[in-house]
Every structure is written in C-alpha cells, then in structure tokens.
Amino acid sequence: MIASGLSRDSVVLSLGGGVTCDLAGFVAATYMRGIPIVHAPTSLLAMADASIGGKTGVDHPAGKNLIGAFHHPSAVLADTRFLATLPAREYRTGLAEMIKAGIVADAGLFDLMEARAGDLAARDPGLIEELLPRAMAVKVSIVEKDDGESGLRKILNFGHTLGHALELESGYSLTHGEAISIGMVVEAAMAVRLGLLPSEAADRIGRLLERAGLPVRLPPESVPSRVVQLAVTDKKSRRGRVEFVLPAGIGAVAMTGTGPSRWVPETIVSASLEDYCSGG
Ligand SMILES: NC(=O)c1ccc[n+]([C@@H]2O[C@H](COP(=O)([O-])OP(=O)(O)OC[C@H]3O[C@@H](n4cnc5c(N)ncnc54)[C@H](O)[C@@H]3O)[C@@H](O)[C@H]2O)c1
Ligand SMILES: [Zn+2]
C-alpha cells in the first residue's frame, strides 16, 4: 500500500471470508492510523458475523486476540450470489451463527428458519436473501448498543464457551459452526437444568440445528472432562465455575443483576456434557 502510494483518501475493499475481513480490517485500522474499509464478505459467516462489529486482527501462535484493533467498516456489501460456490460445511457454519442470532435476540427469525428448515438446509437462495438481513440486523443492533467486550455484546457468545472448548478439543476437526452447534445444545441444556429455560425451547433449538445439518451431540472421540478442563483454563473461569451466557427462551437471553453472563458450577457443565455424549 505504501509502495502504491495509497493515501488517507484511499479506501480498502475486503473481498473474501472472515479471515479476509479480519486481516483487511486490521490493515485499514493501522495504515496511516486508520483509513476507511468496505467489506464485501463472500462466506455466509462473514456476511452474518465477521464483517460486522469492527473487531479486526490477526492470529498469533501464542493465542487469539493478541493483535488487533477496533475499526468499523464504512459499509458492508453482502452479495448472496457469492454463496453459490461456498462449500457445504462453510455454509452450515454460517447457518449456525444465524440460528444463534435468532435464539439470542430475534424469535421471529428463529420461527422463520424453523418453518422453512428444509429450504434452509437446501440452500434456497431466495430464503437466504430474506433471512440474512435479519441476522445481520441482530448483530448491528447489539454492537450499536454496546461497542466493547463488556455488557450486551456478550450475548453473541451463546454456545461459544463450550463451542470454543469443543473446537480445540477436536483439534479443529470440528468447524466453528459445528462446534457452536453442539455448544448451543449443551448450554441450552444447562439453562434448563438451572431453571432458566423451558425444556420445550431447548428441544426446538436442538431440532432446528439438526434439521440445518449441524451436529447436536459430542463427537464419539470427545471426552467431556477434557472439554470442561479446556473451558475452565480459558480466561472466563474462576474457582470451579465457568462464565456463560444462557437463553431464557427463543429470542431472549437470561439476564443477571449485572448483565448477560453468569458463573455456572463445573458440575452442571459436566453433567450437561455427559448427556450429549455420542455413546450415551
Ligand atoms: N471479527 C469478527 O467479529 C469475527 C467474527 C466471527 C468470525 N471471525 C473470524 O472469521 C474467520 C472465519 O470466517 P470464515 O468462516 O468466512 O472463514 P474463511 O475466511 O477461512 O473462509 C472459509 C473458507 O471458505 C472459502 N470461501 C470464502 N468465500 C467463498 C466463496 N464465496 N466460494 C467458495 N469458497 C469461499 C475461503 O477461501 C476459506 O477456504 C475466523 O478467523 C474468525 O476468527 C471474526
Ligand atoms: Zn462464532
């Protein structure tokens, strides 16, 4: 960019999946202390999630989120025609995030996906065109209300505490979407155990994920105690308890006096994971 003589008047256009959004966003955030960026996401996950919210960065072998910057895009141009060539597993990863958006903040979006789950799994382009703006609007509205890592933005982490642990434990043989799908099912079961969520709502969550072609049980080689250990060694834990965001229904997160996250005893986490073991 320096060699090409790009100036403060230049604009970065990112064209690609979430990795591209994160990298191009970081470059735009730091070039001349920040020039505008426009995202043209090409994966469903990048359209529904990674292009929105201003988090940018690059991974380092020492860990995630060590290098990055907040830099909002001037615009996001999500052209769903790109999705025609997206591999099936990548498509389902995006679906998992869209289903999450419905669960945490938009019951109507969840209902629509439920009513047309067959078309959703079959990648009906007209349906995606209709649902994607709603899923994007969920993230936009949450980020607008709380642009920071604290408070409301945490509701986007539903399914992710266990999801990240499962992803890691599988040695990344689970995709992000597959891992958070299982994560959402188990975290919903925890919410039922804690009396926060009616079991019918948890059943609906599991059924929709399954109909979307996503896994709803731990892989056979997965060891629950190892998953718990990974969740516990994550920074979001203290003295035998792990921090979670849990649903109170379809379209709503269970709030505490201080916000959307709560400390859950490891015993509840373990028991819920055991219930979703492939062998059990
Ligand atoms: N900044 C954020 O808020 C945020 C949020 C969620 C995820 N992310 C990041 O996004 C990344 C995941 O995004 P992703 O799932 O898009 O991964 P990705 O960018 O690696 O894309 C997935 C795969 O699909 C390919 N691909 C993308 N678009 C395609 C198309 N139209 N046709 C054919 N192939 C296509 C890519 O080349 C890649 O192989 C992770 O690194 C994650 O950390 C960031
Ligand atoms: Zn995610």
XYZ file of C-alpha atoms and ligand atoms in Angstrom:
325
model
C 0.000 0.000 0.000
C 2.902 2.318 0.779
C 4.624 1.389 -2.475
C 1.387 2.030 -4.356
C 1.120 5.450 -2.778
C -2.209 4.873 -1.060
C -3.172 7.934 1.000
C -5.654 8.890 3.703
C -8.213 9.331 0.915
C -7.870 5.674 -0.111
C -10.414 3.039 0.868
C -9.686 -0.639 1.499
C -12.158 -3.099 -0.043
C -12.064 -6.560 1.502
C -13.341 -9.393 -0.667
C -13.380 -12.805 0.988
C -14.400 -14.755 4.075
C -13.972 -13.878 7.740
C -10.210 -14.269 7.640
C -10.057 -11.629 4.909
C -12.370 -9.295 6.867
C -10.147 -9.608 9.937
C -6.869 -9.100 8.064
C -8.030 -6.321 5.716
C -9.789 -4.635 8.644
C -6.580 -4.663 10.679
C -4.580 -3.274 7.760
C -7.159 -0.491 7.265
C -7.186 0.220 11.017
C -3.426 0.717 11.157
C -2.459 2.139 7.744
C -1.815 5.852 8.341
C -3.510 5.363 11.743
C -6.684 4.262 10.024
C -8.307 4.611 6.621
C -11.880 3.570 5.732
C -12.778 -0.012 4.870
C -15.696 -1.510 2.981
C -16.324 -5.223 3.431
C -17.629 -7.384 0.600
C -17.941 -10.688 2.513
C -18.158 -13.875 0.433
C -18.848 -16.553 3.080
C -22.126 -16.803 4.990
C -20.260 -16.482 8.304
C -18.516 -13.319 7.125
C -21.828 -11.859 5.927
C -23.772 -12.659 9.094
C -20.997 -12.114 11.619
C -17.338 -11.310 10.886
C -17.897 -8.251 8.646
C -19.994 -6.525 11.331
C -18.878 -5.101 14.657
C -15.454 -3.642 13.966
C -13.302 -6.356 15.537
C -10.208 -6.896 13.400
C -6.933 -8.715 13.926
C -4.548 -11.473 13.036
C -3.871 -14.705 14.922
C -0.536 -15.294 16.622
C 0.832 -18.747 17.571
C 0.745 -17.609 21.219
C -3.029 -17.128 21.103
C -6.092 -15.485 19.644
C -6.965 -11.808 20.149
C -3.395 -10.734 20.986
C -3.039 -8.491 17.943
C -5.943 -6.415 16.679
C -7.870 -3.166 16.629
C -11.451 -1.925 16.628
C -12.280 -0.437 13.245
C -15.845 -0.286 11.926
C -16.451 -0.663 8.201
C -17.977 2.271 6.319
C -20.250 -0.243 4.608
C -20.870 -3.969 4.288
C -21.925 -5.186 0.847
C -23.203 -8.738 1.244
C -23.997 -10.130 -2.200
C -25.529 -13.549 -1.643
C -24.631 -14.676 -5.185
C -21.145 -15.367 -3.809
C -22.661 -18.176 -1.743
C -23.276 -20.321 -4.823
C -19.696 -21.622 -4.671
C -19.335 -21.851 -0.885
C -18.570 -25.420 0.333
C -21.426 -27.094 2.261
C -19.595 -27.195 5.590
C -18.777 -23.486 5.369
C -22.411 -22.750 4.556
C -23.585 -24.654 7.637
C -21.097 -22.753 9.798
C -22.801 -19.529 8.718
C -26.219 -21.060 9.411
C -25.160 -21.898 12.970
C -24.404 -18.205 13.632
C -27.728 -17.149 12.065
C -29.625 -19.611 14.263
C -27.702 -18.214 17.254
C -28.805 -14.685 16.280
C -32.416 -15.854 16.358
C -32.038 -17.549 19.736
C -30.423 -14.586 21.497
C -32.422 -11.727 20.023
C -34.966 -12.436 17.268
C -37.677 -15.031 17.891
C -39.309 -14.185 14.549
C -36.106 -15.037 12.701
C -35.933 -18.362 14.555
C -39.601 -19.109 13.723
C -38.970 -18.426 10.027
C -35.931 -20.693 9.964
C -37.923 -23.367 11.766
C -40.855 -23.095 9.359
C -38.543 -23.421 6.364
C -35.762 -25.595 7.743
C -35.844 -27.863 4.677
C -35.291 -24.945 2.287
C -32.632 -23.569 4.596
C -30.661 -26.832 4.502
C -31.201 -26.992 0.713
C -29.608 -23.523 0.394
C -32.670 -21.847 -1.165
C -31.125 -18.540 -2.401
C -34.385 -16.580 -2.044
C -34.732 -17.661 1.564
C -31.160 -16.676 2.453
C -31.781 -13.302 0.810
C -34.731 -12.859 3.162
C -33.133 -14.153 6.384
C -29.615 -12.777 6.123
C -30.547 -9.080 6.605
C -32.398 -10.043 9.780
C -29.432 -11.954 11.152
C -27.140 -9.041 10.245
C -29.540 -6.630 11.956
C -29.271 -8.618 15.202
C -25.505 -8.143 15.318
C -25.695 -4.496 14.199
C -28.201 -3.612 16.893
C -26.280 -5.393 19.659
C -22.988 -3.796 18.626
C -24.617 -0.355 18.372
C -25.960 -0.658 21.895
C -22.653 -1.856 23.334
C -19.464 -1.401 21.403
C -16.951 -3.077 23.689
C -16.243 -6.504 25.083
C -18.344 -5.960 28.202
C -22.078 -5.999 28.702
C -24.607 -6.637 25.980
C -22.186 -7.751 23.280
C -21.539 -10.848 25.362
C -24.920 -12.272 24.359
C -23.327 -13.097 21.000
C -21.203 -15.628 22.907
C -24.107 -18.027 23.436
C -22.879 -21.515 22.531
C -19.318 -20.247 22.239
C -17.878 -21.023 25.691
C -18.325 -24.769 25.153
C -18.063 -24.318 21.381
C -14.511 -22.993 21.623
C -13.536 -25.772 24.037
C -15.018 -28.414 21.700
C -13.305 -26.881 18.676
C -9.975 -27.001 20.482
C -10.505 -30.489 21.890
C -11.328 -31.853 18.437
C -8.012 -30.490 17.143
C -10.127 -28.321 14.806
C -11.670 -31.345 13.070
C -14.979 -29.700 14.033
C -15.640 -26.461 12.145
C -16.529 -23.389 14.185
C -20.197 -23.775 13.233
C -20.305 -27.463 14.155
C -18.644 -26.743 17.493
C -21.009 -23.909 18.421
C -23.980 -26.010 17.310
C -23.082 -28.645 19.918
C -22.167 -25.800 22.290
C -25.624 -24.249 21.933
C -27.391 -27.561 22.546
C -25.384 -28.278 25.699
C -25.587 -24.697 27.003
C -29.369 -24.754 26.399
C -29.496 -27.988 28.442
C -27.568 -26.212 31.209
C -30.142 -23.395 31.126
C -32.914 -25.988 31.521
C -31.067 -27.568 34.470
C -30.750 -24.160 36.109
C -34.460 -23.488 35.648
C -33.829 -20.589 33.272
C -35.173 -22.130 30.060
C -38.287 -24.276 29.416
C -37.277 -27.696 28.080
C -39.573 -27.242 25.030
C -37.445 -24.278 23.939
C -34.250 -26.329 24.315
C -35.862 -29.073 22.201
C -36.704 -26.559 19.473
C -33.099 -25.307 19.438
C -31.721 -28.841 19.048
C -34.246 -29.768 16.374
C -33.584 -26.701 14.214
C -29.808 -27.174 14.367
C -30.214 -30.827 13.433
C -32.527 -30.034 10.508
C -29.979 -27.458 9.311
C -27.484 -30.330 9.014
C -25.470 -29.424 12.103
C -24.285 -31.865 14.807
C -26.135 -31.839 18.141
C -24.058 -34.376 20.082
C -20.375 -34.555 21.021
C -18.200 -36.448 18.517
C -17.535 -40.081 19.628
C -13.866 -39.372 20.415
C -14.685 -36.359 22.566
C -14.006 -36.635 26.316
C -16.332 -34.406 28.413
C -13.835 -33.936 31.259
C -11.278 -32.666 28.759
C -13.820 -30.250 27.287
C -14.610 -28.916 30.776
C -10.892 -28.559 31.504
C -10.407 -26.523 28.329
C -13.387 -24.319 29.187
C -12.026 -23.836 32.700
C -8.490 -22.941 31.599
C -9.967 -20.308 29.289
C -9.825 -16.854 30.900
C -13.556 -16.937 31.574
C -13.407 -19.103 34.662
C -12.775 -18.884 38.388
C -12.685 -21.393 41.259
C -14.581 -24.302 39.719
C -17.040 -22.095 37.893
C -17.237 -21.048 34.260
C -18.811 -17.935 32.737
C -21.760 -18.475 30.380
C -24.477 -16.581 28.540
C -27.657 -18.649 28.690
C -31.027 -18.287 26.950
C -34.294 -17.648 28.780
C -36.371 -18.550 25.727
C -36.272 -18.285 21.960
C -35.207 -14.695 21.266
C -34.114 -13.799 24.789
C -31.063 -14.190 26.997
C -31.362 -14.767 30.769
C -30.038 -11.614 32.426
C -28.493 -11.293 35.888
C -28.360 -8.128 38.006
C -25.072 -7.164 36.376
C -25.529 -8.245 32.770
C -25.974 -11.220 30.488
C -23.259 -13.526 31.841
C -23.307 -15.755 34.893
C -20.995 -18.167 36.715
C -22.070 -21.792 36.406
C -20.638 -24.582 38.611
C -18.435 -27.059 36.773
C -20.648 -29.924 37.992
C -23.615 -28.583 35.985
C -21.402 -28.147 32.923
C -20.063 -31.716 33.196
C -23.479 -33.278 33.753
C -24.909 -31.482 30.712
C -21.984 -32.517 28.507
C -22.368 -36.149 29.628
C -25.990 -36.076 28.433
C -24.853 -35.305 24.902
C -22.070 -37.857 24.556
C -22.403 -39.868 21.373
C -22.034 -43.080 23.341
C -24.676 -42.130 25.931
N -14.116 -10.054 13.583
C -15.168 -10.714 13.985
O -16.054 -10.178 14.640
C -15.289 -12.157 13.650
C -16.480 -12.833 13.918
C -16.576 -14.164 13.548
C -15.504 -14.790 12.938
N -14.355 -14.110 12.701
C -13.229 -14.758 12.049
O -13.643 -15.195 10.774
C -12.917 -16.358 10.414
C -13.892 -17.382 9.900
O -14.559 -16.858 8.782
P -14.965 -17.804 7.570
O -15.759 -18.917 8.075
O -15.527 -16.948 6.492
O -13.550 -18.414 7.199
P -12.592 -18.195 5.938
O -12.389 -16.768 5.647
O -11.409 -19.034 6.192
O -13.468 -18.830 4.762
C -13.790 -20.189 4.817
C -13.355 -20.896 3.543
O -14.292 -20.586 2.515
C -13.623 -20.056 1.379
N -14.573 -19.143 0.759
C -14.994 -17.942 1.215
N -15.940 -17.444 0.413
C -16.136 -18.350 -0.584
C -16.997 -18.423 -1.717
N -17.893 -17.456 -1.977
N -16.921 -19.513 -2.518
C -16.029 -20.504 -2.255
N -15.198 -20.508 -1.193
C -15.255 -19.434 -0.371
C -12.365 -19.458 1.934
O -11.362 -19.358 0.959
C -11.996 -20.463 3.025
O -11.360 -21.583 2.485
C -12.170 -16.808 11.659
O -10.805 -16.492 11.509
C -12.787 -15.997 12.767
O -11.879 -15.704 13.797
C -14.244 -12.809 13.042
Zn -18.910 -17.691 16.257
